[in-house]
Amino acid sequence: MTLSPGETVLEALLRAGVETPHSCRAGQCQCCMLRAIDGAPPEESQRGLTDAQKALGFFLPCICHPTAPLKVVAPDDAGAPQEATIRAIEPLSEDVVRLRIETENFSYRPGQFLELIAEPGLSRHYSLASCPEEDAFLEMHIRLHPNGRMSRRLMADLRSGDKLHIAGPRGTCFYEGVAADQPLTLIGAGTGLAPLYGVLRDALRQGHRGPIRLYHGARDSKGLYLTDELQALAHARDFTYLPATLDTGGDVAALALAAEAPRAAHTAFFLCGGENLVKRLKRDLFMAGASMKAIRSDAFTPAG
Amino acid sequence: MSSLYERLGGEKAVNAAVELFYRKVLADGRIARFFDGVDMEDQIAKQKSFLTMAFGGPNSYTGLDMRNAHKRLVAKGLNDSHVDAVIENLDSTLRTLGVPEKEVREVATLANSVRDDVLGR
Ligand code: FES
């Protein structure tokens, strides 16, 4: 599609009859957002977007006058599913398993999530704990639900070497737009640890210098996992690992809020876990002075 | 004469004001309940377009949008006293940011101009 002189990408799309949601046409409401998967959108058209969105090629077509060709997709387009091979399914705790899969050509940032498709009609989203620069596989942490279809499929039928499909990645919960010497605080519960583990390793790999604190909450000590790895890593790489379990009175949100509120204004936050936890933390940290731009979060609703 | 929006510093000024303003609004017991359960990112985007409008900047607010956007809140009891509270928070945000009195009043006038649409009158 060729733009007429002076025309914005949004105008051109609408003229061509491509259905594109929009409202303000002035770069304010962000409802027209698209994503360039080829070519760089002009800086001006990314005004007001987060650093993570910019890094992924998101832009606002209503204020976009491109100077070079762009290949654009809808913002939630996850691309065509591709085949992946299971390399390992192993327990991390009583009810969490680690799934490692290998695939041909999948570029992602640690902390993003993908869609795992076990069979037609059976798919779930999982966050990525692996690091493309360091791991040959994609790693996910999966909570097992006794009656969950995906859980049963993973535990009963699937073995190393089996094939399944993945699509994505998606999500903006990754290490981007954080200053190297800024305090970095990661707060999660349950398998919310997966993306945080990815972000943590990415931050360390990229030479983050500011203090790092990782809070991980669970119902009881059996719900914590990767504790040995995290303790060893904390020791070797100088960050603070703060596990908290409810049965010993350790409400991870309350603990993290009490400790983080005084320095919230300068800290970069990553929040991952159930919806209630993430909502509460996001709001309270914001009220304590954290900038919305410095809070990245990924909330999930459990589904077997 | 440059527009109020430009005199205040354009989009930069909106960016500086938006989080401070939203924090004040959420902390205000008179109006906080109207924000229960809303998504913060979404809401910040809305605050941003509201401030752009209140500063007299480029915006596409129509009376009809305003009515629709606030219908649910009017049903929950939104009235003049709440609009007053919002404008009060807007004033105090601008004062915190060192905006001169004359401009503070201009912003309040612009914000006031959508009152009837917001309240569906
Ligand atoms: S239509 Fe509002 S940002 Fe593009």
Coordinates of N, CA and C in Angstrom, one line a residue, chain A residues 157-268:
Chain A
D157 N 0.5 -37.7 29.2 CA 0.8 -38.1 27.8 C 2.1 -37.6 27.2
L158 N 2.6 -36.5 27.6 CA 3.7 -35.9 26.9 C 5.0 -36.3 27.4
R159 N 5.9 -36.6 26.6 CA 7.3 -37.0 26.9 C 8.3 -36.2 26.2
S160 N 9.5 -36.2 26.6 CA 10.6 -35.6 25.9 C 10.7 -36.2 24.5
G161 N 10.8 -35.3 23.5 CA 10.8 -35.7 22.1 C 9.5 -35.5 21.4
D162 N 8.4 -35.4 22.2 CA 7.1 -35.1 21.6 C 7.0 -33.7 21.0
K163 N 6.1 -33.6 20.1 CA 6.0 -32.3 19.4 C 4.7 -31.6 19.9
L164 N 4.8 -30.3 20.0 CA 3.6 -29.5 20.2 C 3.8 -28.1 19.4
H165 N 2.9 -27.2 19.6 CA 3.0 -26.0 18.8 C 3.1 -24.8 19.8
I166 N 3.7 -23.7 19.4 CA 3.7 -22.5 20.2 C 3.4 -21.3 19.2
A167 N 2.9 -20.3 19.8 CA 2.7 -19.0 19.1 C 3.1 -17.8 20.0
G168 N 3.5 -16.8 19.4 CA 3.9 -15.6 20.1 C 5.3 -15.2 19.7
P169 N 6.0 -14.5 20.6 CA 5.7 -14.2 22.0 C 4.9 -12.9 22.0
R170 N 4.4 -12.7 23.2 CA 3.6 -11.4 23.5 C 4.0 -10.9 24.9
G171 N 3.5 -9.7 25.2 CA 3.7 -9.1 26.5 C 4.9 -8.2 26.6
T172 N 4.8 -7.3 27.5 CA 5.9 -6.2 27.6 C 6.5 -6.3 29.0
C173 N 6.5 -7.4 29.6 CA 7.1 -7.5 30.9 C 8.5 -8.0 30.8
F174 N 9.4 -7.2 30.2 CA 10.8 -7.6 30.1 C 11.7 -6.4 30.4
Y175 N 13.0 -6.7 30.5 CA 14.0 -5.7 31.0 C 14.2 -4.7 29.9
E176 N 13.6 -3.6 29.9 CA 13.8 -2.5 28.9 C 13.4 -1.2 29.5
G177 N 14.1 -0.2 29.2 CA 13.8 1.1 29.8 C 14.1 1.2 31.3
V178 N 15.0 0.3 31.8 CA 15.4 0.4 33.2 C 16.8 0.9 33.1
A179 N 17.1 1.9 33.9 CA 18.5 2.5 34.0 C 19.4 1.5 34.7
A180 N 20.6 1.3 34.3 CA 21.5 0.3 34.8 C 21.8 0.5 36.3
D181 N 21.7 1.7 36.8 CA 22.0 1.9 38.2 C 20.7 2.2 39.1
Q182 N 19.5 2.0 38.4 CA 18.3 2.2 39.2 C 18.0 0.9 40.0
P183 N 17.4 1.1 41.2 CA 17.0 0.0 42.0 C 16.0 -0.8 41.2
L184 N 16.1 -2.2 41.2 CA 15.2 -3.0 40.5 C 14.5 -4.0 41.4
T185 N 13.2 -3.9 41.5 CA 12.5 -4.8 42.5 C 11.5 -5.7 41.7
L186 N 11.6 -7.0 42.0 CA 10.8 -8.0 41.3 C 9.9 -8.6 42.4
I187 N 8.6 -8.6 42.2 CA 7.7 -9.2 43.2 C 6.8 -10.1 42.5
G188 N 6.7 -11.4 43.0 CA 5.8 -12.3 42.3 C 5.3 -13.4 43.3
A189 N 4.3 -14.1 42.9 CA 3.8 -15.2 43.7 C 3.6 -16.4 42.8
G190 N 3.8 -17.6 43.4 CA 3.6 -18.8 42.6 C 4.4 -18.8 41.4
T191 N 3.8 -19.3 40.3 CA 4.6 -19.3 39.0 C 4.9 -18.0 38.4
G192 N 4.4 -16.9 39.1 CA 4.8 -15.6 38.7 C 6.3 -15.4 38.8
L193 N 7.0 -16.4 39.4 CA 8.4 -16.4 39.5 C 9.1 -16.6 38.1
A194 N 8.4 -17.3 37.2 CA 9.0 -17.6 35.9 C 9.4 -16.4 35.1
P195 N 8.5 -15.4 34.9 CA 9.0 -14.3 34.1 C 10.0 -13.5 34.9
L196 N 9.8 -13.4 36.3 CA 10.8 -12.7 37.1 C 12.2 -13.3 37.0
Y197 N 12.2 -14.6 36.9 CA 13.5 -15.3 36.8 C 14.2 -14.9 35.5
G198 N 13.3 -14.9 34.4 CA 13.8 -14.5 33.1 C 14.4 -13.0 33.1
V199 N 13.6 -12.1 33.7 CA 13.9 -10.7 33.8 C 15.2 -10.5 34.6
L200 N 15.3 -11.3 35.7 CA 16.4 -11.2 36.6 C 17.7 -11.6 35.9
R201 N 17.7 -12.7 35.2 CA 18.9 -13.2 34.5 C 19.2 -12.2 33.4
D202 N 18.2 -11.7 32.7 CA 18.4 -10.7 31.6 C 19.1 -9.4 32.2
A203 N 18.6 -9.0 33.3 CA 19.2 -7.8 34.0 C 20.6 -8.0 34.3
L204 N 20.9 -9.2 34.9 CA 22.3 -9.5 35.3 C 23.2 -9.6 34.1
R205 N 22.7 -10.2 33.1 CA 23.4 -10.4 31.8 C 23.8 -9.0 31.2
Q206 N 22.8 -8.1 31.3 CA 23.0 -6.8 30.7 C 23.8 -5.8 31.6
G207 N 24.3 -6.4 32.7 CA 25.1 -5.6 33.6 C 24.4 -4.6 34.5
H208 N 23.2 -5.0 34.9 CA 22.5 -4.1 35.8 C 23.3 -3.8 37.1
R209 N 23.5 -2.6 37.5 CA 24.3 -2.2 38.6 C 23.6 -1.8 39.9
G210 N 22.3 -1.4 39.7 CA 21.6 -0.9 40.9 C 21.2 -2.1 41.8
P211 N 20.8 -1.9 43.0 CA 20.4 -3.0 43.9 C 19.2 -3.7 43.3
I212 N 19.2 -5.1 43.4 CA 18.1 -5.9 42.9 C 17.5 -6.6 44.1
R213 N 16.2 -6.6 44.2 CA 15.5 -7.4 45.2 C 14.4 -8.2 44.5
L214 N 14.4 -9.5 44.9 CA 13.4 -10.4 44.3 C 12.6 -11.0 45.5
Y215 N 11.3 -10.7 45.5 CA 10.4 -11.2 46.5 C 9.6 -12.3 45.8
H216 N 9.5 -13.5 46.4 CA 8.7 -14.6 45.9 C 7.8 -15.1 47.0
G217 N 6.5 -15.0 46.8 CA 5.5 -15.5 47.8 C 4.9 -16.8 47.4
A218 N 4.5 -17.6 48.4 CA 3.8 -18.8 48.2 C 3.0 -19.1 49.5
R219 N 2.0 -20.0 49.3 CA 1.2 -20.3 50.5 C 2.0 -20.9 51.6
D220 N 2.9 -21.9 51.3 CA 3.7 -22.5 52.3 C 5.1 -22.8 51.7
S221 N 6.0 -23.3 52.5 CA 7.3 -23.5 51.9 C 7.4 -24.5 50.8
K222 N 6.4 -25.4 50.7 CA 6.3 -26.4 49.6 C 6.0 -25.6 48.3
G223 N 5.4 -24.4 48.4 CA 5.0 -23.7 47.2 C 6.2 -22.9 46.6
L224 N 7.2 -22.7 47.4 CA 8.4 -22.0 46.9 C 9.2 -23.0 46.0
Y225 N 9.8 -22.5 45.0 CA 10.7 -23.4 44.2 C 11.8 -22.7 43.6
L226 N 12.8 -23.3 43.1 CA 14.0 -22.8 42.6 C 14.8 -22.1 43.8
T227 N 14.5 -22.4 45.0 CA 15.1 -21.7 46.1 C 16.6 -21.9 46.1
D228 N 17.1 -23.1 45.9 CA 18.6 -23.3 45.9 C 19.3 -22.5 44.8
E229 N 18.7 -22.6 43.6 CA 19.3 -21.8 42.5 C 19.3 -20.3 42.8
L230 N 18.2 -19.8 43.4 CA 18.1 -18.4 43.6 C 19.1 -18.0 44.7
Q231 N 19.2 -18.9 45.8 CA 20.1 -18.6 46.9 C 21.5 -18.5 46.3
A232 N 21.9 -19.5 45.5 CA 23.2 -19.6 45.0 C 23.5 -18.3 44.1
L233 N 22.5 -18.0 43.2 CA 22.7 -16.9 42.3 C 22.8 -15.6 43.1
A234 N 21.9 -15.5 44.1 CA 22.0 -14.3 45.0 C 23.3 -14.1 45.6
H235 N 23.9 -15.2 46.0 CA 25.2 -15.2 46.6 C 26.3 -14.8 45.6
A236 N 26.2 -15.4 44.4 CA 27.3 -15.1 43.4 C 27.1 -13.7 42.8
R237 N 25.9 -13.3 42.6 CA 25.7 -12.1 41.8 C 25.2 -10.9 42.6
D238 N 25.2 -11.0 43.9 CA 24.8 -9.9 44.7 C 23.4 -9.3 44.5
F239 N 22.4 -10.1 44.7 CA 21.1 -9.5 44.8 C 20.4 -10.1 46.0
T240 N 19.3 -9.5 46.4 CA 18.6 -9.9 47.6 C 17.4 -10.8 47.2
Y241 N 17.4 -12.0 47.7 CA 16.3 -13.0 47.5 C 15.5 -13.0 48.7
L242 N 14.2 -12.7 48.6 CA 13.3 -12.6 49.8 C 12.1 -13.5 49.6
P243 N 12.2 -14.8 49.9 CA 11.0 -15.7 49.9 C 10.1 -15.4 51.0
A244 N 8.8 -15.5 50.8 CA 7.8 -15.3 51.9 C 6.7 -16.3 51.8
T245 N 6.3 -16.9 52.9 CA 5.2 -17.9 52.8 C 4.1 -17.5 53.8
L246 N 2.9 -17.6 53.3 CA 1.7 -17.2 54.1 C 1.6 -17.9 55.4
D247 N 2.0 -19.2 55.4 CA 1.8 -20.0 56.7 C 2.7 -19.5 57.8
T248 N 3.7 -18.7 57.5 CA 4.6 -18.2 58.5 C 4.3 -16.7 58.7
G249 N 3.1 -16.2 58.2 CA 2.8 -14.8 58.3 C 3.4 -13.9 57.3
G250 N 4.0 -14.5 56.3 CA 4.7 -13.7 55.3 C 3.8 -13.4 54.1
D251 N 3.0 -12.4 54.2 CA 2.2 -12.0 53.0 C 3.2 -11.2 52.1
V252 N 3.5 -11.7 51.0 CA 4.5 -11.1 50.1 C 4.2 -9.7 49.7
A253 N 2.9 -9.4 49.5 CA 2.5 -8.1 49.1 C 2.8 -7.1 50.2
A254 N 2.3 -7.5 51.4 CA 2.5 -6.6 52.6 C 4.0 -6.3 52.9
L255 N 4.8 -7.4 52.8 CA 6.2 -7.3 53.1 C 6.9 -6.4 52.1
A256 N 6.6 -6.7 50.8 CA 7.2 -5.9 49.8 C 6.8 -4.4 49.8
L257 N 5.5 -4.2 50.1 CA 5.1 -2.8 50.1 C 5.7 -2.0 51.3
A258 N 5.8 -2.6 52.4 CA 6.4 -2.0 53.6 C 7.8 -1.6 53.3
A259 N 8.5 -2.5 52.7 CA 9.9 -2.2 52.4 C 10.2 -1.3 51.2
E260 N 9.3 -1.4 50.2 CA 9.6 -0.7 49.0 C 9.0 0.7 48.9
A261 N 7.9 1.0 49.7 CA 7.2 2.2 49.6 C 8.2 3.4 49.7
P262 N 9.1 3.4 50.7 CA 9.9 4.6 50.9 C 10.8 5.0 49.7
R263 N 11.1 3.9 48.9 CA 12.0 4.2 47.8 C 11.3 4.0 46.4
A264 N 10.0 3.9 46.5 CA 9.2 3.6 45.3 C 9.4 4.6 44.1
A265 N 9.7 5.8 44.4 CA 9.7 6.8 43.4 C 10.9 6.6 42.4
H266 N 11.9 5.9 42.8 CA 13.1 5.8 42.0 C 13.3 4.3 41.5
T267 N 12.4 3.4 41.9 CA 12.6 2.0 41.6 C 11.9 1.6 40.3
A268 N 12.5 0.6 39.6 CA 11.8 0.0 38.5 C 11.2 -1.3 39.1

